XYZ file of C-alpha atoms in Angstrom:
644
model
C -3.212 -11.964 25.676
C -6.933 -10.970 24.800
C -7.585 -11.952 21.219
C -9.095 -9.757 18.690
C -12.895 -9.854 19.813
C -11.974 -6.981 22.494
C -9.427 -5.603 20.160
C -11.069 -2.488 18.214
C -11.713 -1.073 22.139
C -8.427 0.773 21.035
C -9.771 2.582 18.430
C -13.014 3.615 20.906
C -10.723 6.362 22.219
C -9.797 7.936 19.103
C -13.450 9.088 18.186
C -13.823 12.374 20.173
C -10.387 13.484 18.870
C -10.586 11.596 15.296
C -13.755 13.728 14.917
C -12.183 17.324 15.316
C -9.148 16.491 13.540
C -9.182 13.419 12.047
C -9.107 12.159 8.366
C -11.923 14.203 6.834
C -11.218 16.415 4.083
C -11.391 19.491 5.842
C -8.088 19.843 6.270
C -7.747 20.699 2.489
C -9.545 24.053 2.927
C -7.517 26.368 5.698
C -3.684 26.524 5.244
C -2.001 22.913 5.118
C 1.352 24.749 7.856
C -1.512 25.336 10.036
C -1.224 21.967 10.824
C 1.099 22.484 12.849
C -0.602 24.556 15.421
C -1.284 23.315 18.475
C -4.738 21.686 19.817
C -5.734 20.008 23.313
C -3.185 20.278 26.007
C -3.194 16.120 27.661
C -2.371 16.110 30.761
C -3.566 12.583 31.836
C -3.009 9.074 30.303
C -6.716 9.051 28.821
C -5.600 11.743 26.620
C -2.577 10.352 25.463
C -4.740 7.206 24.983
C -6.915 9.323 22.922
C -4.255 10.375 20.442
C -2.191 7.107 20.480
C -6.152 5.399 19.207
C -6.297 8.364 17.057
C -2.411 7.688 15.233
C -3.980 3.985 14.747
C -7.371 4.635 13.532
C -5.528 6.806 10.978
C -2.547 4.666 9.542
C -5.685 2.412 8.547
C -7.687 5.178 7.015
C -4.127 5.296 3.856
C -6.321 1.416 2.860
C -9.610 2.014 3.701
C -9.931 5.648 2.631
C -12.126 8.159 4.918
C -15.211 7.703 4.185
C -17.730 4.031 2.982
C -17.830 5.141 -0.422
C -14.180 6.276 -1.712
C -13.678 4.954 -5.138
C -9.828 5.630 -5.207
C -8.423 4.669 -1.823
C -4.928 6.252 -0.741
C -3.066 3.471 -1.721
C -4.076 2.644 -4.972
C -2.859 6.006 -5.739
C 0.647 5.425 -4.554
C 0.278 2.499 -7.099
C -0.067 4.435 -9.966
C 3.363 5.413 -9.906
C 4.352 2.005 -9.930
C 5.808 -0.366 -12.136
C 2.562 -3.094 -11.423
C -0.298 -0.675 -12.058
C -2.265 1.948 -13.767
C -5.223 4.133 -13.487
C -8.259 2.195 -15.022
C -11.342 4.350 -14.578
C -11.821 4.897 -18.792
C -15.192 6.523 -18.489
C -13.412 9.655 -16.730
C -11.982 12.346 -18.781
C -9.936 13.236 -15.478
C -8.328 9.802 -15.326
C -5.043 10.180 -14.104
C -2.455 8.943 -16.597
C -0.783 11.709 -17.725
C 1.029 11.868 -14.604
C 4.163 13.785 -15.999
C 2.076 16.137 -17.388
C -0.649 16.711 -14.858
C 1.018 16.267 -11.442
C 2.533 19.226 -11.130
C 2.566 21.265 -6.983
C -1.328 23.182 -8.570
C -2.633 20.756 -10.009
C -4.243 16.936 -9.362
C -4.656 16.710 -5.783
C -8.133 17.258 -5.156
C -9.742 14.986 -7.482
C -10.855 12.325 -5.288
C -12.385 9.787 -8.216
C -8.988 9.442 -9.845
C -6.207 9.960 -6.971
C -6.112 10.183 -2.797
C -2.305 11.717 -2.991
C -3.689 14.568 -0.667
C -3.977 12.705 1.776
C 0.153 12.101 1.202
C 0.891 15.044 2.677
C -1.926 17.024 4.918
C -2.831 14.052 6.316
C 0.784 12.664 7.042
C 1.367 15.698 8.607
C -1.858 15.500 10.824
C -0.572 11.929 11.580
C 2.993 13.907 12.832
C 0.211 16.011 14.998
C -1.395 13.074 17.193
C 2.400 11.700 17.576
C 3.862 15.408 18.547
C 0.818 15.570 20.970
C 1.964 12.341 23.036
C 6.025 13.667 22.578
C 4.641 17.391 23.718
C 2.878 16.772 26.397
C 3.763 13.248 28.310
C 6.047 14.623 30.741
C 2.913 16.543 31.669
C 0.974 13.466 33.235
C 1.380 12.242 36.706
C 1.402 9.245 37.999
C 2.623 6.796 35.208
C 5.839 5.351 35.939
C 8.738 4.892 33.787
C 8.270 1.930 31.908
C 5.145 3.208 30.877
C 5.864 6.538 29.936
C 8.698 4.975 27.985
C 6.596 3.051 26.195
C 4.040 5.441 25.267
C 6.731 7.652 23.936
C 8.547 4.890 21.741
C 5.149 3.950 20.216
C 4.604 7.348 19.195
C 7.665 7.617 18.139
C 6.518 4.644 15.675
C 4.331 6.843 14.734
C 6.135 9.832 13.724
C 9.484 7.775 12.020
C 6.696 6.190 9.880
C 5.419 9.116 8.235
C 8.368 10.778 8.207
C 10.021 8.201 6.610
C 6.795 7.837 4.234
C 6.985 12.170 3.438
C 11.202 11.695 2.810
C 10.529 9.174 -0.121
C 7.589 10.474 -1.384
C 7.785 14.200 -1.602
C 12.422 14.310 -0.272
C 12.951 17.280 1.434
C 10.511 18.286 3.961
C 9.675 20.232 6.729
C 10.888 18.084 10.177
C 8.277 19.003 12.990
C 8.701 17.799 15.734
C 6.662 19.224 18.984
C 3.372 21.029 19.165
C 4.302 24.571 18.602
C 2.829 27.356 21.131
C 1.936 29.234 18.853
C 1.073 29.502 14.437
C 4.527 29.044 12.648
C 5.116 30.470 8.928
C 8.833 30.500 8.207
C 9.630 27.072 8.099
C 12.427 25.377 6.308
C 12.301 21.926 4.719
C 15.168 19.410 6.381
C 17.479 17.221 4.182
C 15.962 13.737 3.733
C 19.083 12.740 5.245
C 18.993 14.139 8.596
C 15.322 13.309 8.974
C 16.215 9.616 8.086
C 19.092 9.773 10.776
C 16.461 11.002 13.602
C 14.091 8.961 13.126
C 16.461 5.861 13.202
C 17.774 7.387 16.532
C 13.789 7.388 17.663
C 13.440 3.870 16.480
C 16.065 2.720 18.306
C 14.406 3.736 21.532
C 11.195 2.265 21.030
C 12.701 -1.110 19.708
C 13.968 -0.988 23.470
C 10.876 0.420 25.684
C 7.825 -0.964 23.303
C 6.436 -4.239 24.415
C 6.767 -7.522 22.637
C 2.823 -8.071 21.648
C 2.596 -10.873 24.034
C 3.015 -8.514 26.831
C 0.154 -6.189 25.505
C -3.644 -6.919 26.230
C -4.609 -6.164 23.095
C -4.063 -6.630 18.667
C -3.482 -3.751 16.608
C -1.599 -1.838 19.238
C 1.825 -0.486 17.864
C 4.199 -3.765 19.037
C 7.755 -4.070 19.515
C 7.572 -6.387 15.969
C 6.587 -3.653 14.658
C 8.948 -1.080 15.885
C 11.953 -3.393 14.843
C 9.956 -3.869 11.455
C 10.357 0.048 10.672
C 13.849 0.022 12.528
C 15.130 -2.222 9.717
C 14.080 0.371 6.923
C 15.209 3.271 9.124
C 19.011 1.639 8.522
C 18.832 0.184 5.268
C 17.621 4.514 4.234
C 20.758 5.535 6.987
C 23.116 3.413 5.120
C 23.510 1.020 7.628
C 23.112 -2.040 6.440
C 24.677 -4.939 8.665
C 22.631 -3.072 11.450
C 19.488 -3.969 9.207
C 20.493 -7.572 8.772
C 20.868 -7.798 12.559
C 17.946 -6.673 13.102
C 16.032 -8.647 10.892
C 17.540 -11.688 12.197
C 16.240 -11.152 15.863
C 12.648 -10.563 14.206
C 12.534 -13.567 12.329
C 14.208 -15.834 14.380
C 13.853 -14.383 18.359
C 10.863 -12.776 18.917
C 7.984 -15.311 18.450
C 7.358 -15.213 14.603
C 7.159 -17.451 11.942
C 5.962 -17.589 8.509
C 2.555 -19.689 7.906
C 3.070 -22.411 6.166
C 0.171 -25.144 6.707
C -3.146 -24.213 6.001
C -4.692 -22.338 9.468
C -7.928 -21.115 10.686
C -10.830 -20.577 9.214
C -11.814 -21.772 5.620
C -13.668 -19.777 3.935
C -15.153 -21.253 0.717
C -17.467 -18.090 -0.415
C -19.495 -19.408 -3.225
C -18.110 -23.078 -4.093
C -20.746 -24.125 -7.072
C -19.360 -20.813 -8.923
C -15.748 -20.551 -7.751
C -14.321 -23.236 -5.852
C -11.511 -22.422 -3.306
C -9.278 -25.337 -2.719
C -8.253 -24.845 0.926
C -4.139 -23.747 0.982
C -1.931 -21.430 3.294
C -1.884 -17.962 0.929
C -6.145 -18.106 0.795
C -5.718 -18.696 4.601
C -3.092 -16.365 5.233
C -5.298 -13.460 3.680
C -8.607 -14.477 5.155
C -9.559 -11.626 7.670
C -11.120 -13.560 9.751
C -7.518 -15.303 10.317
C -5.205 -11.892 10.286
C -5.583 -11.508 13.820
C -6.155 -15.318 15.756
C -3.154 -16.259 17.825
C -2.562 -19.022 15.614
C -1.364 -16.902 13.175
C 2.138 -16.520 13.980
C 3.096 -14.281 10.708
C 1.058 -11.386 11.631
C 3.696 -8.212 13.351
C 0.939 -5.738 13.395
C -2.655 -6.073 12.383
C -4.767 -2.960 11.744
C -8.943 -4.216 13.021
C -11.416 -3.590 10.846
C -14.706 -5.247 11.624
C -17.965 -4.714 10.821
C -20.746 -2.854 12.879
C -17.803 -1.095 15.182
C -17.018 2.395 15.416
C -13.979 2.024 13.543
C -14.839 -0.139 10.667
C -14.344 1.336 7.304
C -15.910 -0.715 4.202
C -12.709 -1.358 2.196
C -13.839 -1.042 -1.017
C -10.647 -3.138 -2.370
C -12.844 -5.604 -3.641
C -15.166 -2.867 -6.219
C -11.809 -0.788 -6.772
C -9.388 -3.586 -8.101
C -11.261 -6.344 -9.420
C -11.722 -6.194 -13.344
C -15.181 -4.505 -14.438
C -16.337 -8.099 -15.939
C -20.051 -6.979 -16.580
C -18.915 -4.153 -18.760
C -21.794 -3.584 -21.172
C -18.789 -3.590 -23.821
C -18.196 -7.341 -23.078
C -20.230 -9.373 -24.927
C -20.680 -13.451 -26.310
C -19.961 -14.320 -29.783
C -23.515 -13.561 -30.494
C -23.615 -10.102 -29.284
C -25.604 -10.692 -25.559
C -23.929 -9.358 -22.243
C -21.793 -11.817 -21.806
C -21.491 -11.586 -18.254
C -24.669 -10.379 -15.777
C -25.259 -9.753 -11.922
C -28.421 -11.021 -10.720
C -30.422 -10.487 -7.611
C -30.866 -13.848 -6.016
C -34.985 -13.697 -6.402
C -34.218 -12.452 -10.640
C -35.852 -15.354 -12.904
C -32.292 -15.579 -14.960
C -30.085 -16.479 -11.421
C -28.075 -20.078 -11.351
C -26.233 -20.458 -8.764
C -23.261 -22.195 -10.434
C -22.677 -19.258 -12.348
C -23.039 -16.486 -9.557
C -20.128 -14.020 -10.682
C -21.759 -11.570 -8.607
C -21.301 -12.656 -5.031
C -18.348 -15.612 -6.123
C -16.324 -12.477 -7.454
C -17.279 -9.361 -6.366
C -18.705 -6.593 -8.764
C -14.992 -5.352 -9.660
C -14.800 -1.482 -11.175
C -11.203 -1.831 -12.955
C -10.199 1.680 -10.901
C -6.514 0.918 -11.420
C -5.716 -2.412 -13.388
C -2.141 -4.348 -13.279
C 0.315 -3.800 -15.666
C 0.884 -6.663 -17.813
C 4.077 -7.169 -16.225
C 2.318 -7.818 -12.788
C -0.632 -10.167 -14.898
C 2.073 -11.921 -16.573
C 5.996 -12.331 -16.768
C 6.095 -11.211 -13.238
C 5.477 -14.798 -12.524
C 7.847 -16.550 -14.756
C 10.805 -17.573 -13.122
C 14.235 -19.154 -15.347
C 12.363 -19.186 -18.612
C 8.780 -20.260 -17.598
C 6.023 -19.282 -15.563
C 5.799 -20.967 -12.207
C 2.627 -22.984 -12.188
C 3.186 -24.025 -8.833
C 3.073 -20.501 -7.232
C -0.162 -20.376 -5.027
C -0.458 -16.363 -5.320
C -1.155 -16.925 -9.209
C -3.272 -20.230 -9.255
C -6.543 -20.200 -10.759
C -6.174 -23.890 -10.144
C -6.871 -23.323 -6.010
C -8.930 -20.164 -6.669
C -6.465 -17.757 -5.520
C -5.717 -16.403 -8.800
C -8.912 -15.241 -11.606
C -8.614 -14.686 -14.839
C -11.118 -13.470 -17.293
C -11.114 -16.413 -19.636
C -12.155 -18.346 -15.922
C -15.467 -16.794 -16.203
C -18.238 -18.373 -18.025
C -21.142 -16.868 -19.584
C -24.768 -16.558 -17.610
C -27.029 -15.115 -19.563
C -29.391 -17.932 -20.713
C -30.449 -16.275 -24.039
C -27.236 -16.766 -25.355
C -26.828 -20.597 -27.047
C -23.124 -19.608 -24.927
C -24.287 -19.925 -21.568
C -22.171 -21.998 -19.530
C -18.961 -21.621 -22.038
C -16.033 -19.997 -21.304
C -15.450 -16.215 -21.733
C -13.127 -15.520 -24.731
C -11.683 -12.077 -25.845
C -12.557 -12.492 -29.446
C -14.227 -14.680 -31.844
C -14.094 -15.517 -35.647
C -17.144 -14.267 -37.541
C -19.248 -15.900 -40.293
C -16.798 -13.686 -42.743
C -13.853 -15.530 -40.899
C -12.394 -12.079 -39.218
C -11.702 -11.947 -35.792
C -13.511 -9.751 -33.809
C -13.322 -8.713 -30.342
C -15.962 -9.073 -27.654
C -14.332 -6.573 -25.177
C -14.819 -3.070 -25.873
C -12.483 -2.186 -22.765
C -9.351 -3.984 -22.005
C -8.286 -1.674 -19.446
C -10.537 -1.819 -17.551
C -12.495 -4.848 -18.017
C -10.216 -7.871 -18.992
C -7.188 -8.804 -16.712
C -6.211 -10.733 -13.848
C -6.704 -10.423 -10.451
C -5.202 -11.700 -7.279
C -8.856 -12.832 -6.113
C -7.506 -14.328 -2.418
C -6.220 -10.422 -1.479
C -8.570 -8.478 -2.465
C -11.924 -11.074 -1.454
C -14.084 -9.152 1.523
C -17.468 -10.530 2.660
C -20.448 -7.786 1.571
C -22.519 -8.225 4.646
C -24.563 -5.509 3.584
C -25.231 -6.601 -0.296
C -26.377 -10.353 1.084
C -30.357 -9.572 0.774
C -32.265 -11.264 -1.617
C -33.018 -8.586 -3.944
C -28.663 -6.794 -4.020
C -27.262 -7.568 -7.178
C -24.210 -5.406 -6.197
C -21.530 -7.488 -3.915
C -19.095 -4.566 -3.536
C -17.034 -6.416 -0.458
C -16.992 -5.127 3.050
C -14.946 -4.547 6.652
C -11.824 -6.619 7.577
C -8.728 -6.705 9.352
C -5.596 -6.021 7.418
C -1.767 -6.747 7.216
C 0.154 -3.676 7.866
C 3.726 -5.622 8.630
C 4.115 -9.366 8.406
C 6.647 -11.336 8.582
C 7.201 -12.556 4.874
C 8.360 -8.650 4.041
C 10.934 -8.829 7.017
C 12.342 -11.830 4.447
C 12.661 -9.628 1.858
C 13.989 -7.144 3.841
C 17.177 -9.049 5.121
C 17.251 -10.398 1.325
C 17.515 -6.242 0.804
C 19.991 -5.507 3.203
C 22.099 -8.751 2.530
C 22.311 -7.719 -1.397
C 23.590 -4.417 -0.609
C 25.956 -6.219 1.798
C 27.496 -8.659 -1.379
C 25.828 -11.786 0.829
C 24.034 -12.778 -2.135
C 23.769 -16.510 -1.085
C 21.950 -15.502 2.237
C 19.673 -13.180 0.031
C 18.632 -15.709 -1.831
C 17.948 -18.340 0.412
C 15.766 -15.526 1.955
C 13.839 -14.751 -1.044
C 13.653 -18.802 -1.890
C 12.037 -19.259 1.531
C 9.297 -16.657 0.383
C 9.042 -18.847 -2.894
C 8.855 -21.948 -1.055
C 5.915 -21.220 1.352
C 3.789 -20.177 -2.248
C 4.464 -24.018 -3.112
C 6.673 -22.405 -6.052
C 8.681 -24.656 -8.275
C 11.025 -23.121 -9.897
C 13.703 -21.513 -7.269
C 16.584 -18.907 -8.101
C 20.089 -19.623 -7.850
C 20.936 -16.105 -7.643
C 19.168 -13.057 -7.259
C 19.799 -9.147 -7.725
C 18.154 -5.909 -6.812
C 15.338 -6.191 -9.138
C 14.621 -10.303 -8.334
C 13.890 -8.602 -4.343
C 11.598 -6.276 -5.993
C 10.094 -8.803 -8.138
C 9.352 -10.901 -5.011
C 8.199 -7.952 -2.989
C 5.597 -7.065 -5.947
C 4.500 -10.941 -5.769
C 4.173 -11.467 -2.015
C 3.059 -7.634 -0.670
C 0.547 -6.511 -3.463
C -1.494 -4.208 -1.793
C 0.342 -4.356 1.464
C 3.540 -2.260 1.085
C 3.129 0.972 -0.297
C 4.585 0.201 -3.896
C 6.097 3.464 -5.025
C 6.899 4.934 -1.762
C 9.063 1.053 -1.399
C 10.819 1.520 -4.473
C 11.316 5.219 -4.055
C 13.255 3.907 -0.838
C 14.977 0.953 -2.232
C 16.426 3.304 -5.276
C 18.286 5.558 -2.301
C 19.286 2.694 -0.173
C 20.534 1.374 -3.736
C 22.248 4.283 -4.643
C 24.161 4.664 -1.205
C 25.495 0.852 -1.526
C 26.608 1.431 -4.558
C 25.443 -2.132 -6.110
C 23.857 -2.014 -9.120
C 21.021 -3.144 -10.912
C 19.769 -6.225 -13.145
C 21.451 -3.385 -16.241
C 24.716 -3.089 -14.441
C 23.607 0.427 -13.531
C 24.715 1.978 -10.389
C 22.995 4.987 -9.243
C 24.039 8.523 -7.710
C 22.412 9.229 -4.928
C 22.319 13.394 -5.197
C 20.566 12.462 -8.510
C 17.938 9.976 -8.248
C 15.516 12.832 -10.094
C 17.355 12.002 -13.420
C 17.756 8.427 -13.022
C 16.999 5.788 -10.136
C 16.194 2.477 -9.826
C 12.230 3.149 -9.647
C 12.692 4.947 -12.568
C 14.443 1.812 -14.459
C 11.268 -0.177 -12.994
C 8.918 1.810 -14.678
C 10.955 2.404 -17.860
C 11.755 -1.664 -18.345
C 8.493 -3.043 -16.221
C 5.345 -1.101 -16.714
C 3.891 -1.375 -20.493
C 1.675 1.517 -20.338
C 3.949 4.629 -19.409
C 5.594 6.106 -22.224
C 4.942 3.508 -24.756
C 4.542 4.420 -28.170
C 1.654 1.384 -28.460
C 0.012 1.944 -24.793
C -3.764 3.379 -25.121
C -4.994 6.652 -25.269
C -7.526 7.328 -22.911
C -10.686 10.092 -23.294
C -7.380 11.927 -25.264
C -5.066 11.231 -22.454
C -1.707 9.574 -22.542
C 0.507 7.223 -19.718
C 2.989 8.812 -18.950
C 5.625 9.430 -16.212
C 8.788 11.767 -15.633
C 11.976 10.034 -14.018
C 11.429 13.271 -12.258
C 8.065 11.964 -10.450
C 10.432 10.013 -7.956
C 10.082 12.954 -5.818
C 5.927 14.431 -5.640
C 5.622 17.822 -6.001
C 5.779 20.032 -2.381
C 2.120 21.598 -2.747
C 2.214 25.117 -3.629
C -0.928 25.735 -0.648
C 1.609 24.530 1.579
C 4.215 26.793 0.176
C 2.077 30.021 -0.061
C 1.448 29.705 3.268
C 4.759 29.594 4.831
C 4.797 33.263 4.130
C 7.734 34.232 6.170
C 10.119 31.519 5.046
C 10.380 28.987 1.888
C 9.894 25.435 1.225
C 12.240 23.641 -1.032
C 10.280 22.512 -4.129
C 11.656 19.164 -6.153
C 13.365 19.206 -9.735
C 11.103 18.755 -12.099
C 7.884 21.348 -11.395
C 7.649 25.052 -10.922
C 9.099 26.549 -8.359
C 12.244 25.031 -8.064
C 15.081 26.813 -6.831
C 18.460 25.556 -5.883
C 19.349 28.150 -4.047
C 16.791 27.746 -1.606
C 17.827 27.030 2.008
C 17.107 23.919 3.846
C 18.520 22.515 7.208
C 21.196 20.234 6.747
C 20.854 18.589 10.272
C 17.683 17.977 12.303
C 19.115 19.438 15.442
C 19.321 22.642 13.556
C 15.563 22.011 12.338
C 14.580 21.716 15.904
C 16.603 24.464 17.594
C 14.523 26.858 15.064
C 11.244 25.291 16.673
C 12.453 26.953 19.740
């Protein structure tokens, strides 16, 4: 197997097509059905080569945004409408909070600054393209024999179950495409999430048995047989099927090669020691690019490349976007200087011992945790789990505010510890942080830490992070996943020896005897920050939920046909996030949190709904347009026969 320095040659493929139709934001201008329509004919196995690179290129483009300079990346907004984060960007009168309000199928996509959710549905859809281009048109090109044709068409078949199954718990009903159409199509219908889900598991179980096992591939990053079985195991825990999960999830974890990292691995990477010393341990390790992709690492299902100076390297931008804004002018010492400063290397007031700068990253506070995810997510039977390596400040991996100390040398402070307030010569307290949100919380430092190749001169005072490779399935969420399916199963001793084994590789001390529904979800939010797609996870788990018929840490068990009035996402954010809907959360340039239990499905865009002229898409409770009496398919065969 060729290791990861040949590795982004896969992507190399994707950049005549990428270019014509790939994820710019052009696609927001003609009609988003238009999609649909069909492009280049492939007749040989470059071209399906082409769109398979293409498919890749863009799953990465939902973390790394489109472009070197987003400020909100695609999913950062899926984690606004979660129960461990908010939108954090106070100096923006559009900052989007009021999402009950404001996200209606008109308004909110387009603003870039303050949400990506366009790219939730054009995009998907384009995504559905480049798949329905290898599906269309492989029985077109000669010469391949069947084990290879097989394989092309299960991984784009990966492809297609993944963003359908994305669209189903994001927006529900939707239209199911699934060829290249000969010609421009405006009477679709949407198809029951239901049938979709019941496809796509069919399509998942062929490519679990034609995609190769990544030690038969020559390259990382290609869509894997790990993989394939990875999104197999959510395709049956959304069909219901839930022993068929387990099953599954046992031959991943236990047959095909994996294994959770447990013992420190690869390359250290101590960044700036004399400011912020990282004591070497498996989590820093485990979320080291450099180490995502080396054979050694035995966790990693699929890996998305992401390296700097190729033609497929995006600069990630988690580090700017997440990280608390801790030089806010607002933030000050006790007497009144900036209490925190970045400083070019060659500036008079730099000391290396207290460079926040490049130790840190210059954070921006776009979205900020809730204080559920700072907090008493990491308590465990009555008291917070000191032990857990994903919320040390001890080893590095974890900052907090009050970790910083002060740099500016004019203050008689310098050197001392950062505090929120202070006692005045009058004996009130007052505070030294003008801006909570956004500039005073914890951060999980060892996921979101990219080198800033490009902000390492001498004279760059602005370390805004850079290119590496990412997680998109590992092998610690397969855990949770069997944890999942074995809760909804009543194996609750098997579940929780899964989730303990989670807990156990973080060095965590305190254990649970038992766990429910929400512990999984807990454990998810601890392990897979900025990994899984929050919402669109919990949107799923609150249907799978609903069809066991289990219910949650409040005894509540959920109807299925009425997840838009109550679901377990929506008890998340009602009982878990501080900020929506709280009488005491902050008002923001006027605006309020809030959220809808409605918001569990997104809005169907009314662009996408004006221009299926002939026929009509099913909007979503909750937002103009809806109509009950609106047809949709009830089976995908019948979706498909009308492609004909």
């Amino acid at each position: 197997m060729k290791i990861l320095k040949h590795s982004s040659k896969i992507f190399m493929a994707a950049i005549t097509l990428a270019a014509a139709t790939g994820c710019s934001d052009d696609f927001l201008k003609p009609d988003p059905l238009s999609l649909y329509e069909p492009t280049t004919t492939f007749s040989t196995e470059s071209g399906l080569q082409s769109a398979l690179a293409s498919a890749d290129k863009h799953l990465k483009s939902y973390w790394t945004g489109t472009t070197a300079i987003d400020l909100m990346l695609p999913i950062m907004s899926d984690y606004l409408f979660s129960d461990v984060a908010v939108a954090g960007k106070t100096d923006d009168p559009n900052i989007f909070c009021d999402i009950k309000e404001r996200f209606t199928p008109n308004s909110g996509w387009y603003n870039f600054d303050q949400n990506r959710l366009v790219m939730f549905w054009g995009e998907t859809y384009n995504g559905i393209k480049y798949a329905n281009t290898i599906i269309s048109y492989i029985d077109k090109v000669g010469g391949m024999n069947p084990a290879t044709r097989d394989a092309y068409l299960g991984r784009a078949y990966f492809h297609r179950s993944l963003r359908y199954l994305n669209l189903v718990f994001e927006f529900g009903d939707v239209p199911f495409v699934s060829k290249i159409v000969d010609s421009p199509k405006q009477n679709y219908k949407s198809t029951k999430r239901e049938a979709i889900i019941k496809r796509i598991t069919q399509d998942m179980e062929f490519a679990v048995q034609h995609v190769p096992a990544q030690d038969k591939m020559d390259y990382l990053g290609m869509v894997n047989q790990g993989a394939c079985r990875q999104l197999l195991i959510k395709c049956y825990l959304a069909n219901g099927e839930f022993r068929k999960a387990k099953l599954q999830a046992d031959t991943l974890i236990s047959h095909s090669g994996y294994g959770l990292m447990e013992k420190t691995f690869g390359t250290f990477v101590n960044p700036f020691p004399k400011t912020w010393n990282i004591t070497d341990n498996v989590i820093w390790d485990l979320h080291r690019p450099e180490n995502k992709s080396i054979a050694q690492n035995t966790e990693a299902i699929l890996i998305m490349p992401n390296r700097y100076g190729s033609s497929s390297g995006i600069n990630v931008c988690i580090m700017r976007n997440l990280g608390a804004q801790w030089n806010a002018s607002g933030t000050v010492t006790p007497d009144n200087k900036l209490a925190v400063d970045r400083f070019a290397l060659v500036n008079g007031g730099y000391v290396d011992s207290l460079d926040w700068n490049r130790a840190l990253g210059r954070g921006q506070g776009i979205i900020r945790p809730t204080w559920f995810a700072e907090h008493s997510l990491w308590g465990l039977n009555g008291q917070e789990d000191t032990g857990d390596l994903r919320h040390s400040s001890k080893v590095g991996n974890w900052v907090n505010m009050e970790d910083l100390r002060y740099n500016r040398k004019d203050s008689k402070y310098f050197g001392q510890h950062l505090a929120r307030t202070a006692v005045d010569a009058d004996g009130k307290v007052k505070s030294l942080c003008a801006d909570t949100i956004r500039a005073w919380y914890g951060w999980p430092h060892y996921k979101i830490w990219y080198e800033s190749p490009q902000d390492e001169t001498p004279t760059a005072n602005n370390y805004r992070g850079g290119f590496g490779d990412m997680y998109f399935y590992r092998l610690a969420e397969t855990y949770l996943l069997r944890a999942e399916a074995e809760y909804y199963l009543g194996e609750i001793a098997a579940a929780t020896e899964d989730v303990n084994t989670v807990r156990r590789r973080a060095h965590c001390e305190q254990l649970y005897s038992t766990v429910n529904i929400d512990d999984i979800a807990d454990e998810r939010a601890r392990e897979l920050y900025m990994e899984e797609w929050r919402f669109t996870e919990l949107s799923r788990m609150s249907y799978c939920l609903a069809l066991s018929g289990k219910p949650d840490n409040e005894g509540t068990v959920y109807d299925v046909n009425r997840l838009h009035e109550n679901s377990f996402w929506w008890h998340r954010i009602r009982l878990y996030n501080n900020y929506y809907n709280k009488p005491d959360a902050p008002v923001v340039k006027g605006r309020h949190y809030t959220m809808g239990a409605h918001n569990i499905n997104w809005p169907i865009p009314q662009s996408a709904i004006n221009a299926n002229i002939l026929g009509r898409l099913h909007q979503n409770p909750g937002y103009d347009g809806y109509d009950p009496s609106v047809e949709v398919w009830s089976t995908w065969e019948e979706a498909v026969a009308d492609e004909q």
